[in-house]
PDB file of C-alpha atoms in Angstrom:
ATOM      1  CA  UNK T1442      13.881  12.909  12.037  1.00 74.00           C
ATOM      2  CA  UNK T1443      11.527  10.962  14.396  1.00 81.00           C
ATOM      3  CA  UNK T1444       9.947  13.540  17.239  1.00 84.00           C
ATOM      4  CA  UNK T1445       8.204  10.141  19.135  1.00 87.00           C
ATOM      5  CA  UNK T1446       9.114   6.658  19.797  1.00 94.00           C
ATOM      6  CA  UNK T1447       6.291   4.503  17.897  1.00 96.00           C
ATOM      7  CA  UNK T1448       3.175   4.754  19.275  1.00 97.00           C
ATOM      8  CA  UNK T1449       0.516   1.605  19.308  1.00 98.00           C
ATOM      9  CA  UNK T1450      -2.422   3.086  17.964  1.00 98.00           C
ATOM     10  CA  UNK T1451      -4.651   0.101  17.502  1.00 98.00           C
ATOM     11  CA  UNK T1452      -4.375  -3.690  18.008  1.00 97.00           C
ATOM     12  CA  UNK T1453      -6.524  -5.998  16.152  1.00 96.00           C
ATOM     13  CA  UNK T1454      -3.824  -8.627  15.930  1.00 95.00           C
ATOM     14  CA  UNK T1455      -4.057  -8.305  11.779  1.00 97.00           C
ATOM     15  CA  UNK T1456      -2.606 -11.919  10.417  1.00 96.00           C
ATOM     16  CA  UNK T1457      -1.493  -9.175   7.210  1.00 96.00           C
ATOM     17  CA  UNK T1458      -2.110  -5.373   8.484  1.00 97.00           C
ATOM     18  CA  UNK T1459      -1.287  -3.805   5.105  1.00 97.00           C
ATOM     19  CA  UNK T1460      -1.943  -0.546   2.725  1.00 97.00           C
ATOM     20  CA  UNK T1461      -2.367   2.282   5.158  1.00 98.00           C
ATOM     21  CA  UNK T1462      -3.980   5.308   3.681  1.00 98.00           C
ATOM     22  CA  UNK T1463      -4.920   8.571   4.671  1.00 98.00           C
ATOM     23  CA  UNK T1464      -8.349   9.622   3.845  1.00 98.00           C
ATOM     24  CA  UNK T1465      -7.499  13.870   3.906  1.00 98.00           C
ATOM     25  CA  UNK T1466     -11.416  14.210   3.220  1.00 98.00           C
ATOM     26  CA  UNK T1467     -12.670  12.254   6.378  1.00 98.00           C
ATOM     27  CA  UNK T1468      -9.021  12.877   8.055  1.00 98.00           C
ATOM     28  CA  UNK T1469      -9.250   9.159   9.047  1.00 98.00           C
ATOM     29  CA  UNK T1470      -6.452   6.555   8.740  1.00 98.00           C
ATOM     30  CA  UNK T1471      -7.543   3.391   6.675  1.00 98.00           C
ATOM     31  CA  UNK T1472      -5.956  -0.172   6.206  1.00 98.00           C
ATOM     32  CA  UNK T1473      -6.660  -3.660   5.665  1.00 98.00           C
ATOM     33  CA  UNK T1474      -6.200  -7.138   6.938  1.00 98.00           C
ATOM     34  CA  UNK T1475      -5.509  -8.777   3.639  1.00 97.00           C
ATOM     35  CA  UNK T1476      -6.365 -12.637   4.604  1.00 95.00           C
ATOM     36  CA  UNK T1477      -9.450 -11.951   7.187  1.00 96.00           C
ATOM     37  CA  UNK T1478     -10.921 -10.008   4.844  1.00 97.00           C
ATOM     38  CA  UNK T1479     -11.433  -7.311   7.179  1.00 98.00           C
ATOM     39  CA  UNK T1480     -11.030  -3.392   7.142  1.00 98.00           C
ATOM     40  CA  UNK T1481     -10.293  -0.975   9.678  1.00 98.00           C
ATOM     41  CA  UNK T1482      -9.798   3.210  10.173  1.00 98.00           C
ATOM     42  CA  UNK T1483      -8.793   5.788  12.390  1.00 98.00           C
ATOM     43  CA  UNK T1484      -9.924   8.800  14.194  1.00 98.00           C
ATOM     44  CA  UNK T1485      -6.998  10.908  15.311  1.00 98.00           C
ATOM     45  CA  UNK T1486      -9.177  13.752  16.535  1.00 98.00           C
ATOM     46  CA  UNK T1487     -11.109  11.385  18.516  1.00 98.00           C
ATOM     47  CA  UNK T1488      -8.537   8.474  19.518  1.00 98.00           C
ATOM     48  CA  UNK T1489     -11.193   6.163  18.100  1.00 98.00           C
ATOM     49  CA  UNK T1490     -10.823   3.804  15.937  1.00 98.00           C
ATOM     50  CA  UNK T1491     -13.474   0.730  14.496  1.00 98.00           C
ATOM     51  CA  UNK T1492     -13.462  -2.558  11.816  1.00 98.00           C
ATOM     52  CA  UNK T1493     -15.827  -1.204   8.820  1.00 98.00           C
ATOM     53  CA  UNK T1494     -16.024  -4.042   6.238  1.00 97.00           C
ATOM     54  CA  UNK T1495     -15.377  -7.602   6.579  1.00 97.00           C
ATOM     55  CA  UNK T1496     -15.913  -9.837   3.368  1.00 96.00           C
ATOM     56  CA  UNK T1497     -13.400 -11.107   0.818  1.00 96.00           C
ATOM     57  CA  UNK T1498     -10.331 -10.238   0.824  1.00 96.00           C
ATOM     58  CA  UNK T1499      -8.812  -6.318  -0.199  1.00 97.00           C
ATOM     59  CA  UNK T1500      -5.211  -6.505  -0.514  1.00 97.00           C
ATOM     60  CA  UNK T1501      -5.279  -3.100  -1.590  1.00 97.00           C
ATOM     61  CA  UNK T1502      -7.455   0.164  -2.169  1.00 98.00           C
ATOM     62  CA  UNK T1503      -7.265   3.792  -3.058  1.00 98.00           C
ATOM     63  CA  UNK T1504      -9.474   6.770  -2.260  1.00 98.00           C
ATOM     64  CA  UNK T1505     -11.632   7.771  -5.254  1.00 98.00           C
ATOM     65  CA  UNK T1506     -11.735  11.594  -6.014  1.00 98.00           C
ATOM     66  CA  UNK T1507     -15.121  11.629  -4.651  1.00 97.00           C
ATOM     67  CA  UNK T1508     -14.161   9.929  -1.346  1.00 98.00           C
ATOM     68  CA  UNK T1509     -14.991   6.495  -1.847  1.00 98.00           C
ATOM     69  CA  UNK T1510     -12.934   4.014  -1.629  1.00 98.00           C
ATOM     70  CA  UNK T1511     -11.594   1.585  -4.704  1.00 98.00           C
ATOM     71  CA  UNK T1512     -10.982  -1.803  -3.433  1.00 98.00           C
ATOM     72  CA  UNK T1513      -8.536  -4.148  -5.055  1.00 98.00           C
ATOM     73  CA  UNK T1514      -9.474  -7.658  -4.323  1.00 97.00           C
ATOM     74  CA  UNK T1515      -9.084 -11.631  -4.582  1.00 95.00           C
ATOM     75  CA  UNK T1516     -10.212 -13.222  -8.272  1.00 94.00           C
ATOM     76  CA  UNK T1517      -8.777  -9.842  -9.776  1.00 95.00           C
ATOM     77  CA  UNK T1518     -12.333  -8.304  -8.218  1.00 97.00           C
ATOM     78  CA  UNK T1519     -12.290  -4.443  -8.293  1.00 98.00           C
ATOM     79  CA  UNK T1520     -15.260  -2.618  -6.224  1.00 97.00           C
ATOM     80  CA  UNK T1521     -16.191   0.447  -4.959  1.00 97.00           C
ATOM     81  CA  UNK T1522     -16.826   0.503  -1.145  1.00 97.00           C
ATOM     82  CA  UNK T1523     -19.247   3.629  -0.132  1.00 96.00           C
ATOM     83  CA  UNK T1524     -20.926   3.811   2.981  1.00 92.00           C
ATOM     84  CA  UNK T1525     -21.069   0.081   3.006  1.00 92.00           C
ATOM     85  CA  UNK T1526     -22.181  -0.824  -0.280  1.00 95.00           C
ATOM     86  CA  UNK T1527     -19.562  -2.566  -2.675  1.00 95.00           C
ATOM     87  CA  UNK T1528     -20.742  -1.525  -6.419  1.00 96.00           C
ATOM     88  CA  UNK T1529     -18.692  -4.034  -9.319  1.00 96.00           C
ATOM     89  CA  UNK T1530     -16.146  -2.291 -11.803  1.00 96.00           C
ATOM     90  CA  UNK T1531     -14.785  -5.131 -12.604  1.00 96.00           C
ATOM     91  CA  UNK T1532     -16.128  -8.946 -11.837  1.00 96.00           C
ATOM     92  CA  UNK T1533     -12.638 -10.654 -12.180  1.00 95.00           C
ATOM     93  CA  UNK T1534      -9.526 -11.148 -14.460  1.00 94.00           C
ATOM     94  CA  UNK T1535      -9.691 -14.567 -15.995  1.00 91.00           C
ATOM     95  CA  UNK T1536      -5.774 -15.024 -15.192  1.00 89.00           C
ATOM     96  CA  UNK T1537      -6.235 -13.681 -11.576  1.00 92.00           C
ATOM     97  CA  UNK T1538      -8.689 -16.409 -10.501  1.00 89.00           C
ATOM     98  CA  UNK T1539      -6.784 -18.396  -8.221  1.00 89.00           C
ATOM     99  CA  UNK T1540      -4.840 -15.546  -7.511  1.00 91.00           C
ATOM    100  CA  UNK T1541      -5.226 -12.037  -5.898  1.00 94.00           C
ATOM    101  CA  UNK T1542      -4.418  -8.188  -5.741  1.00 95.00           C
ATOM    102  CA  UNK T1543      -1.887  -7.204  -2.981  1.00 94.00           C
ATOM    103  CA  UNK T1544      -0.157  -3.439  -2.663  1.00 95.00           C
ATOM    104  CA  UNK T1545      -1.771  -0.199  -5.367  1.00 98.00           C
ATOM    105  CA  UNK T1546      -1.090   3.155  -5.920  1.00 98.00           C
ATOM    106  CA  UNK T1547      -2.930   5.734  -7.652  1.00 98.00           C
ATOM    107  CA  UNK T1548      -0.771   7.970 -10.383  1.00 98.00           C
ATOM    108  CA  UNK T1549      -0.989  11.875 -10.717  1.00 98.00           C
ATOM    109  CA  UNK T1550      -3.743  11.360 -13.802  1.00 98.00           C
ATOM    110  CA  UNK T1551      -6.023   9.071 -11.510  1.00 98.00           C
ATOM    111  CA  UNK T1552      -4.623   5.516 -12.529  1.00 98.00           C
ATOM    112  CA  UNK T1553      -4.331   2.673 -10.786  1.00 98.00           C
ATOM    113  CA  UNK T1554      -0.903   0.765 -10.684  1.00 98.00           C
ATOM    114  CA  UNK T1555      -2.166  -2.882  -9.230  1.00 98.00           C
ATOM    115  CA  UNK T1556      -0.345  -5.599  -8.560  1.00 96.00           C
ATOM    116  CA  UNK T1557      -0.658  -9.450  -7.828  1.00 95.00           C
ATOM    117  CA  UNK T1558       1.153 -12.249  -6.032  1.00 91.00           C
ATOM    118  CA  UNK T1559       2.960 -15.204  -6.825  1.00 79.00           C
ATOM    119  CA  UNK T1560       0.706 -18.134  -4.531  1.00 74.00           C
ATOM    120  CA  UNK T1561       2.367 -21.166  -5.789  1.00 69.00           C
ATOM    121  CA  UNK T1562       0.834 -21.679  -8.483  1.00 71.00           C
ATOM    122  CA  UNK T1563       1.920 -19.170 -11.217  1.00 80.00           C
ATOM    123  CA  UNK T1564       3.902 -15.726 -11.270  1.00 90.00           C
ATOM    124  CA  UNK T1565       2.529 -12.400 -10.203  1.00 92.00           C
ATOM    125  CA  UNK T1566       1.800  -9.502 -12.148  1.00 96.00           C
ATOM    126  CA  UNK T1567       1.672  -5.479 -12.433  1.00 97.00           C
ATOM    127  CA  UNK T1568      -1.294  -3.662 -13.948  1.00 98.00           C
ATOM    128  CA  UNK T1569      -2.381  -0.407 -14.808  1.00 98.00           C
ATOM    129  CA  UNK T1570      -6.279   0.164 -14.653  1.00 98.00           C
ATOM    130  CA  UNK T1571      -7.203   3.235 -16.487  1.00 98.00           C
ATOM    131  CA  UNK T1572      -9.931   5.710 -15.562  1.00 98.00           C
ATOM    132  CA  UNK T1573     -11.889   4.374 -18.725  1.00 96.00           C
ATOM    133  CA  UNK T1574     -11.593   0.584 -16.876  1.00 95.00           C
ATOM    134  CA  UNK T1575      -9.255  -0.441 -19.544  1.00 96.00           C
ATOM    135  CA  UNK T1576      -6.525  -2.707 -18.107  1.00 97.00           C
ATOM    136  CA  UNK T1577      -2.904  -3.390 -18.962  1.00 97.00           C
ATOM    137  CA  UNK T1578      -0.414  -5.396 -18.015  1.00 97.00           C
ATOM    138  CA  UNK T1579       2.769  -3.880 -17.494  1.00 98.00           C
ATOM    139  CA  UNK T1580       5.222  -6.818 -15.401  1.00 97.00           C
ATOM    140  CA  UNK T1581       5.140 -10.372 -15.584  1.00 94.00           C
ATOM    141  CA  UNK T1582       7.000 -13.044 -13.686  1.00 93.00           C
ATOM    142  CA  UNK T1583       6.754 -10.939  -9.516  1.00 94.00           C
ATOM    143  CA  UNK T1584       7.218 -12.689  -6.597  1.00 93.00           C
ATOM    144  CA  UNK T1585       5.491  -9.885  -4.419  1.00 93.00           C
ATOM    145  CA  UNK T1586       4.124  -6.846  -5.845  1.00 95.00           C
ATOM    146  CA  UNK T1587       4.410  -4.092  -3.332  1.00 97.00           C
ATOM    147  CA  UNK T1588       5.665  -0.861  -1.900  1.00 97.00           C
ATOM    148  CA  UNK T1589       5.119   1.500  -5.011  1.00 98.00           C
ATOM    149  CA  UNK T1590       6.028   5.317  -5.015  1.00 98.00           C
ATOM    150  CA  UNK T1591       6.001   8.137  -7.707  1.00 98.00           C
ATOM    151  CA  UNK T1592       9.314  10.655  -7.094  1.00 98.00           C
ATOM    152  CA  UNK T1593       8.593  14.549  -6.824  1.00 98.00           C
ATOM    153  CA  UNK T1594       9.276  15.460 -10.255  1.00 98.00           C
ATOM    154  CA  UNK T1595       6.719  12.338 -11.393  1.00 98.00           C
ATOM    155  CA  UNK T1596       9.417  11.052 -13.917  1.00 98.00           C
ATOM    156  CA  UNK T1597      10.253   8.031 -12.252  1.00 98.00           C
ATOM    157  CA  UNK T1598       8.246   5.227 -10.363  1.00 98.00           C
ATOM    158  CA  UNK T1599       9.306   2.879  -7.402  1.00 98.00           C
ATOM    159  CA  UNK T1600       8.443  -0.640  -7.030  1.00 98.00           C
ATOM    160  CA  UNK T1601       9.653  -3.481  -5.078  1.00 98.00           C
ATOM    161  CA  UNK T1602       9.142  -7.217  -5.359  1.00 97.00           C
ATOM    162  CA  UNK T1603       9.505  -8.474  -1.808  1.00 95.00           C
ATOM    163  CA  UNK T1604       9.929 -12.209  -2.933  1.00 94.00           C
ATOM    164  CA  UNK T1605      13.047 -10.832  -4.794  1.00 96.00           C
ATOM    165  CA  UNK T1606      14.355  -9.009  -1.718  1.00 97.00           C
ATOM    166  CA  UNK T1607      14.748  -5.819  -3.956  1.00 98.00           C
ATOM    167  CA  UNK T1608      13.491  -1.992  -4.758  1.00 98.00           C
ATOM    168  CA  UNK T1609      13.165  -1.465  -8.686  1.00 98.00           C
ATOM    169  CA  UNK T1610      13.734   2.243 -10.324  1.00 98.00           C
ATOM    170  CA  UNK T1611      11.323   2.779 -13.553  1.00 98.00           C
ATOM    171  CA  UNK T1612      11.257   5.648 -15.678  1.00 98.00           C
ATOM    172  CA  UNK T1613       7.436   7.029 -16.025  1.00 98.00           C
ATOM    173  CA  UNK T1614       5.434   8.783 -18.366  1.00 98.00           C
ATOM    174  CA  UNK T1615       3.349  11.086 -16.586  1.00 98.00           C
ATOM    175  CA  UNK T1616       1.108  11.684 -20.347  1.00 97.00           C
ATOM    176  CA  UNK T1617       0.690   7.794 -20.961  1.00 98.00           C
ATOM    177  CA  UNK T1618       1.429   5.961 -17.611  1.00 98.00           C
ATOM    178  CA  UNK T1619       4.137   3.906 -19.248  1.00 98.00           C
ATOM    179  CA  UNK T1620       6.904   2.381 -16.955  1.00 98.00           C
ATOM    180  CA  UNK T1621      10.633   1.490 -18.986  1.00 98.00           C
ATOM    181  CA  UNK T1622      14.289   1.292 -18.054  1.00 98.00           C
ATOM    182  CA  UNK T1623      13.795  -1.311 -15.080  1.00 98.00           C
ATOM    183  CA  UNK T1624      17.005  -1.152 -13.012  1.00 98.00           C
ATOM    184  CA  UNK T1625      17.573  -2.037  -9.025  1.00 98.00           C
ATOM    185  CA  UNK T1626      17.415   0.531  -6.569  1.00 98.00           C
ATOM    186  CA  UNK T1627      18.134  -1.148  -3.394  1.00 98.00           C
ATOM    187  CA  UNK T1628      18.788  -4.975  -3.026  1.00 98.00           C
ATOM    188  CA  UNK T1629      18.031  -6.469   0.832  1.00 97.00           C
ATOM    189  CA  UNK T1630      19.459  -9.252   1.873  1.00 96.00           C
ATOM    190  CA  UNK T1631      17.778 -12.139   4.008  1.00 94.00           C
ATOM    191  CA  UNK T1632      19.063 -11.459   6.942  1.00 95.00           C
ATOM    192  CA  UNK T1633      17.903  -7.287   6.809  1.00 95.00           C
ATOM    193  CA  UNK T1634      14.339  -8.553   6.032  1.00 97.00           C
ATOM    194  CA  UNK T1635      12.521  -8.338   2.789  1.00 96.00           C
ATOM    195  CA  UNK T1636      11.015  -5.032   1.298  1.00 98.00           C
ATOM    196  CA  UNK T1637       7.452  -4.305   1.393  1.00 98.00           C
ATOM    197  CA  UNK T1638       5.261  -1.655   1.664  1.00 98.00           C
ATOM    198  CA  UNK T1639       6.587   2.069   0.803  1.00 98.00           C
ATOM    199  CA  UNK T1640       5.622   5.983   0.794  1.00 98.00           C
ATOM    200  CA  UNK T1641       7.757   8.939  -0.467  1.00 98.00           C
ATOM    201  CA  UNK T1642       8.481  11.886   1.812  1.00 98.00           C
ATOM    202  CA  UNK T1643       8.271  16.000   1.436  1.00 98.00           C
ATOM    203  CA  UNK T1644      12.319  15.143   0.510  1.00 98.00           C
ATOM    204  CA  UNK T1645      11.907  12.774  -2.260  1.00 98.00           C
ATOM    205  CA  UNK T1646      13.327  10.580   0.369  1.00 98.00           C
ATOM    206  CA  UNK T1647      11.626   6.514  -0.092  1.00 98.00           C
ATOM    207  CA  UNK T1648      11.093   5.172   3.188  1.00 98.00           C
ATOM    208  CA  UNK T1649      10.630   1.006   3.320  1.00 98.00           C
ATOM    209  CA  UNK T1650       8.768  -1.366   5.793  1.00 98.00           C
ATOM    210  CA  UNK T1651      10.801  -4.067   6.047  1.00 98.00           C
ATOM    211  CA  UNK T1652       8.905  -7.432   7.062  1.00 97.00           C
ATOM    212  CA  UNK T1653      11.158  -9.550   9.565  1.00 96.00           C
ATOM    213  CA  UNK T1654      13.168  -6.088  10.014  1.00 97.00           C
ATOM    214  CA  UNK T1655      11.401  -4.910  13.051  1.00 96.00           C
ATOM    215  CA  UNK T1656      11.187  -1.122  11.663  1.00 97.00           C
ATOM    216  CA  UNK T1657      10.966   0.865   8.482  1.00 98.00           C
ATOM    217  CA  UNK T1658      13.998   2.352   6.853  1.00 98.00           C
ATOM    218  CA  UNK T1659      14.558   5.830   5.006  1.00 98.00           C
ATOM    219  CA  UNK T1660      16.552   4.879   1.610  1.00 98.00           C
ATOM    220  CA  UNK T1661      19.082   7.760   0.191  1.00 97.00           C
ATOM    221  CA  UNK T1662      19.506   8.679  -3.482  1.00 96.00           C
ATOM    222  CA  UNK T1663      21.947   5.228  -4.028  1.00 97.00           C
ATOM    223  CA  UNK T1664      19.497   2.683  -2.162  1.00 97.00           C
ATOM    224  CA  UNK T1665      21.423   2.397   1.124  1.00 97.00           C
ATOM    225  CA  UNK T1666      19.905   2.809   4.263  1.00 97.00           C
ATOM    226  CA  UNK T1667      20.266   6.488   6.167  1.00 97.00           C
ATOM    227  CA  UNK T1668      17.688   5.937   9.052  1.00 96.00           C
ATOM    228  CA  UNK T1669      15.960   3.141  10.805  1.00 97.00           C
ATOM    229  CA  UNK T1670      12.959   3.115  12.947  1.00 97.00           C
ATOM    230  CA  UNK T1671      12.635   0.459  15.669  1.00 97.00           C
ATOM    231  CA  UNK T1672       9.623  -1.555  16.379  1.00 97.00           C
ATOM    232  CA  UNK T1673       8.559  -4.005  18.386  1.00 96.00           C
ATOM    233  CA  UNK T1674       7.247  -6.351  16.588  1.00 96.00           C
ATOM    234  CA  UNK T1675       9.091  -8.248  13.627  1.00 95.00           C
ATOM    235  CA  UNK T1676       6.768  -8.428  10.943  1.00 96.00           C
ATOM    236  CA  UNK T1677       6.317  -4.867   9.413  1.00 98.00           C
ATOM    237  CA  UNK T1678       4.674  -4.528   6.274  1.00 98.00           C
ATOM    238  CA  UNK T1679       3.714  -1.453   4.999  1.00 98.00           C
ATOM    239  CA  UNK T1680       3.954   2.779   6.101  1.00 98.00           C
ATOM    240  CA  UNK T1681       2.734   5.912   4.935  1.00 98.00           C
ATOM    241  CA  UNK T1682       1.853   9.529   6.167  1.00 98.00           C
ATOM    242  CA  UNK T1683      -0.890  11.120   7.639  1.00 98.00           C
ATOM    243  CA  UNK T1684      -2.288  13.832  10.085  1.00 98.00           C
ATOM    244  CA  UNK T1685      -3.410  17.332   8.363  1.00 96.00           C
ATOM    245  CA  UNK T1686       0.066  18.458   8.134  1.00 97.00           C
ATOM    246  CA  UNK T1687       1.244  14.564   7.037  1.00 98.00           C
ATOM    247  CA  UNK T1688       3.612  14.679   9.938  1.00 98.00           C
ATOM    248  CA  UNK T1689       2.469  11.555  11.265  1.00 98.00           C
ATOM    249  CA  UNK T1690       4.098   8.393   9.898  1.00 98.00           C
ATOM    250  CA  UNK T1691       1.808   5.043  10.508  1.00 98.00           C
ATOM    251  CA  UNK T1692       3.178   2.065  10.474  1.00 98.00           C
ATOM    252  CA  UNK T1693       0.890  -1.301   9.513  1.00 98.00           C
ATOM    253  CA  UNK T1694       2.251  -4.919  10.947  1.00 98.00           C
ATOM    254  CA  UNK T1695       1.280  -8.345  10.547  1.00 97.00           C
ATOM    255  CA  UNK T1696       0.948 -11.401  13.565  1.00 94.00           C
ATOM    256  CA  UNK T1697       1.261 -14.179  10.520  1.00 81.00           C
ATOM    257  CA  UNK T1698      -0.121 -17.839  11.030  1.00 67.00           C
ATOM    258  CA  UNK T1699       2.611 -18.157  13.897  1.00 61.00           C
ATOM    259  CA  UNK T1700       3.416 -14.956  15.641  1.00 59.00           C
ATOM    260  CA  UNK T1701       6.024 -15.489  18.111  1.00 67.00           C
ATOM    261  CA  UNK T1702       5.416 -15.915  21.260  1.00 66.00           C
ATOM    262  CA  UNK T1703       5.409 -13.072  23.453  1.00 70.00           C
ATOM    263  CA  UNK T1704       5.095 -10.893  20.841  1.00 83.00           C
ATOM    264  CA  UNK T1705       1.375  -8.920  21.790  1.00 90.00           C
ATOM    265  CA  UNK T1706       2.326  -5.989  19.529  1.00 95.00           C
ATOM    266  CA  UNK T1707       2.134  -7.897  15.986  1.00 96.00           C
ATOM    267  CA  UNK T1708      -0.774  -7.194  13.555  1.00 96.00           C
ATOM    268  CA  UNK T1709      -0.516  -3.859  15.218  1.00 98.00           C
ATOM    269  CA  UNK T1710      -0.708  -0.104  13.795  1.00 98.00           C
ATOM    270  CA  UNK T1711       1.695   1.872  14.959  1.00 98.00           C
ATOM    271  CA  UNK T1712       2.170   6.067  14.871  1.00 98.00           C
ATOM    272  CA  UNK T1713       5.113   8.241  14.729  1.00 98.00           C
ATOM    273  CA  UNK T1714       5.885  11.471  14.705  1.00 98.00           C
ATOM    274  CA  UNK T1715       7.902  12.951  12.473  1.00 97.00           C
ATOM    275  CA  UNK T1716       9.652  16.327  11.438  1.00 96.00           C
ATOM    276  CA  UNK T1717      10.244  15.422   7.835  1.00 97.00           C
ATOM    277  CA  UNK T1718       6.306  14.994   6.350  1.00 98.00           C
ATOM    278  CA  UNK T1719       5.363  12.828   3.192  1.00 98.00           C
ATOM    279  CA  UNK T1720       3.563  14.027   0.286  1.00 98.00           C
ATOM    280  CA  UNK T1721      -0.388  13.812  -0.179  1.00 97.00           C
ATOM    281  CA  UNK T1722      -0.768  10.638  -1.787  1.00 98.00           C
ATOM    282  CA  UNK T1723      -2.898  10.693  -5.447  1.00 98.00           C
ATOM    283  CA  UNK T1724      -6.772  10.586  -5.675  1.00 98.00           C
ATOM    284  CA  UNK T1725      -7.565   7.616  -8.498  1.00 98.00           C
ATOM    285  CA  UNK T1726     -10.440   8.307 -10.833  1.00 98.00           C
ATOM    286  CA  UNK T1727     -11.819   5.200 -11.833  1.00 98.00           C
ATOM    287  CA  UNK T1728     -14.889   5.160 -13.877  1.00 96.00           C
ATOM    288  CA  UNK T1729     -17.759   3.207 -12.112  1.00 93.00           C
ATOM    289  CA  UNK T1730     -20.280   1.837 -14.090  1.00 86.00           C
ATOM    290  CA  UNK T1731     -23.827   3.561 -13.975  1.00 77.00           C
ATOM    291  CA  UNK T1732     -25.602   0.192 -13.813  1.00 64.00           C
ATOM    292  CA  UNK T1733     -23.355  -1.685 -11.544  1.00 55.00           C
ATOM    293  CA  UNK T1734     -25.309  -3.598  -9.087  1.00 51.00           C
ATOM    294  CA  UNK T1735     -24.155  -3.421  -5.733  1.00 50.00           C
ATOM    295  CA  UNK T1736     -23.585  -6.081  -3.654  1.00 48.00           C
TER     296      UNK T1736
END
């Protein structure tokens, strides 16, 4: 499966690396460090790599269909970020205040499957943003929204609540973006790690980051673990594929408030190489408002 051992690609010692995506239009890697409020991407064809954006917090984005970049932030704030200008599509979500976005994923007709986390003070939630901007909320009562994944035939969805250790199976409706039928996929205990982040391979294969797991696992058909990839570092928190061929798995990790000591590899992004590629991941198509003001 794995042609490399994990490569450190760049260290900015992320408190919450998270959400890598690959941009195939700029062929740059992108992720986020949720709590700095900072932003980062990737050259592969030039080894280079640089921090973009640093502001409120993004704890997720996708990549618009004309290349910019949908940003998913605290206060239920959605903006678009192109070439450094954030334009409003929406100003907040009155029950998000105190609250904020963490993992997305865009579907096959250009929505936007957002969630929230539970902070203490009340439940998280799943959304679906629309391309009209129309918003609905699908799940109530989430720990951790994260690692979401569509399978190959698009009929069924993937998504885990970390703070419940566990990997849910949804049926989908590809016409109206409708989730039903919530059962568990794959249950984690505490000692494996929790769930987070996810992406889907060229195999219909889900692989996992597992935070406190020290690697990312490759899930079969019944939820059970088939392959494991070591890191360094405890604290891994979300994957996905990239390259032009999507052969190259990266690998997003987080230091925390307390990284332990010793440990100069967390908050890292890592790259693998592998000879199983994922699947291009969807475009969203968000409306943005003609007379948005930037900001």
């Amino acid at each position: 499966m794995t042609l490399s051992q994990p490569e450190l690609i760049a260290n900015y010692r992320c408190e919450t690396g998270e959400n890598p995506l690959w941009h195939p239009m700029e062929r740059r890697l992108y992720w986020t460090d949720i709590p700095a409020g900072r932003m980062f991407r990737y050259d592969p064809a030039t080894n280079t790599h640089e921090q973009f954006y640093e502001g409120r917090p993004v704890g997720g984005f996708t990549i618009q269909h004309d290349g910019s970049l949908l940003l998913f932030m605290d206060r239920g704030t959605v903006a678009q970020w192109r070439d450094g200008e954030l334009t409003t599509v929406i100003e907040e979500i009155a029950a998000e205040r105190e609250f904020r976005f963490n993992d997305v994923i865009a579907d096959p007709r250009g929505r936007v499957f957002c969630g929230t986390v539970d902070d203490g003070g009340r439940k998280g939630r799943l959304y679906r943003l629309d391309p009209d901007g129309s918003l609905s909320l699908l799940l109530d009562h989430i720990g951790c929204s994260n690692g979401m994944a569509f399978t190959l035939d698009q009929k069924l969805f993937y998504y885990t609540d970390s703070k419940a250790y566990e990997i849910y199976l949804f049926d989908y409706d590809l016409d109206t973006g409708a989730i039903s039928n919530q059962r568990v996929f794959a249950r984690f205990s505490e000692e494996e790690g929790f769930p987070d982040g996810a992406t889907l391979d060229s195999q219909g294969r889900l692989w996992s980051a597992v935070w406190d797991g020290f690697g990312v696992v490759r899930l079969r058909e019944d939820g059970s673990v088939a392959e494991r990839i070591a890191l360094p570092t405890g604290k891994v928190s979300s994957v996905t594929f990239g390259g032009d061929d999507l052969s190259d798995m990266y690998i997003t990790t987080a230091s925390g408030n307390m990284p332990r000591q010793g440990d100069t590899a967390a908050g890292a992004l890592f790259r693998v190489r592998m000879d199983i590629p994922g699947v291009p991941e969807f475009f969203s198509r968000i409306q943005i408002p003609v007379n948005a003001a930037g900001r």
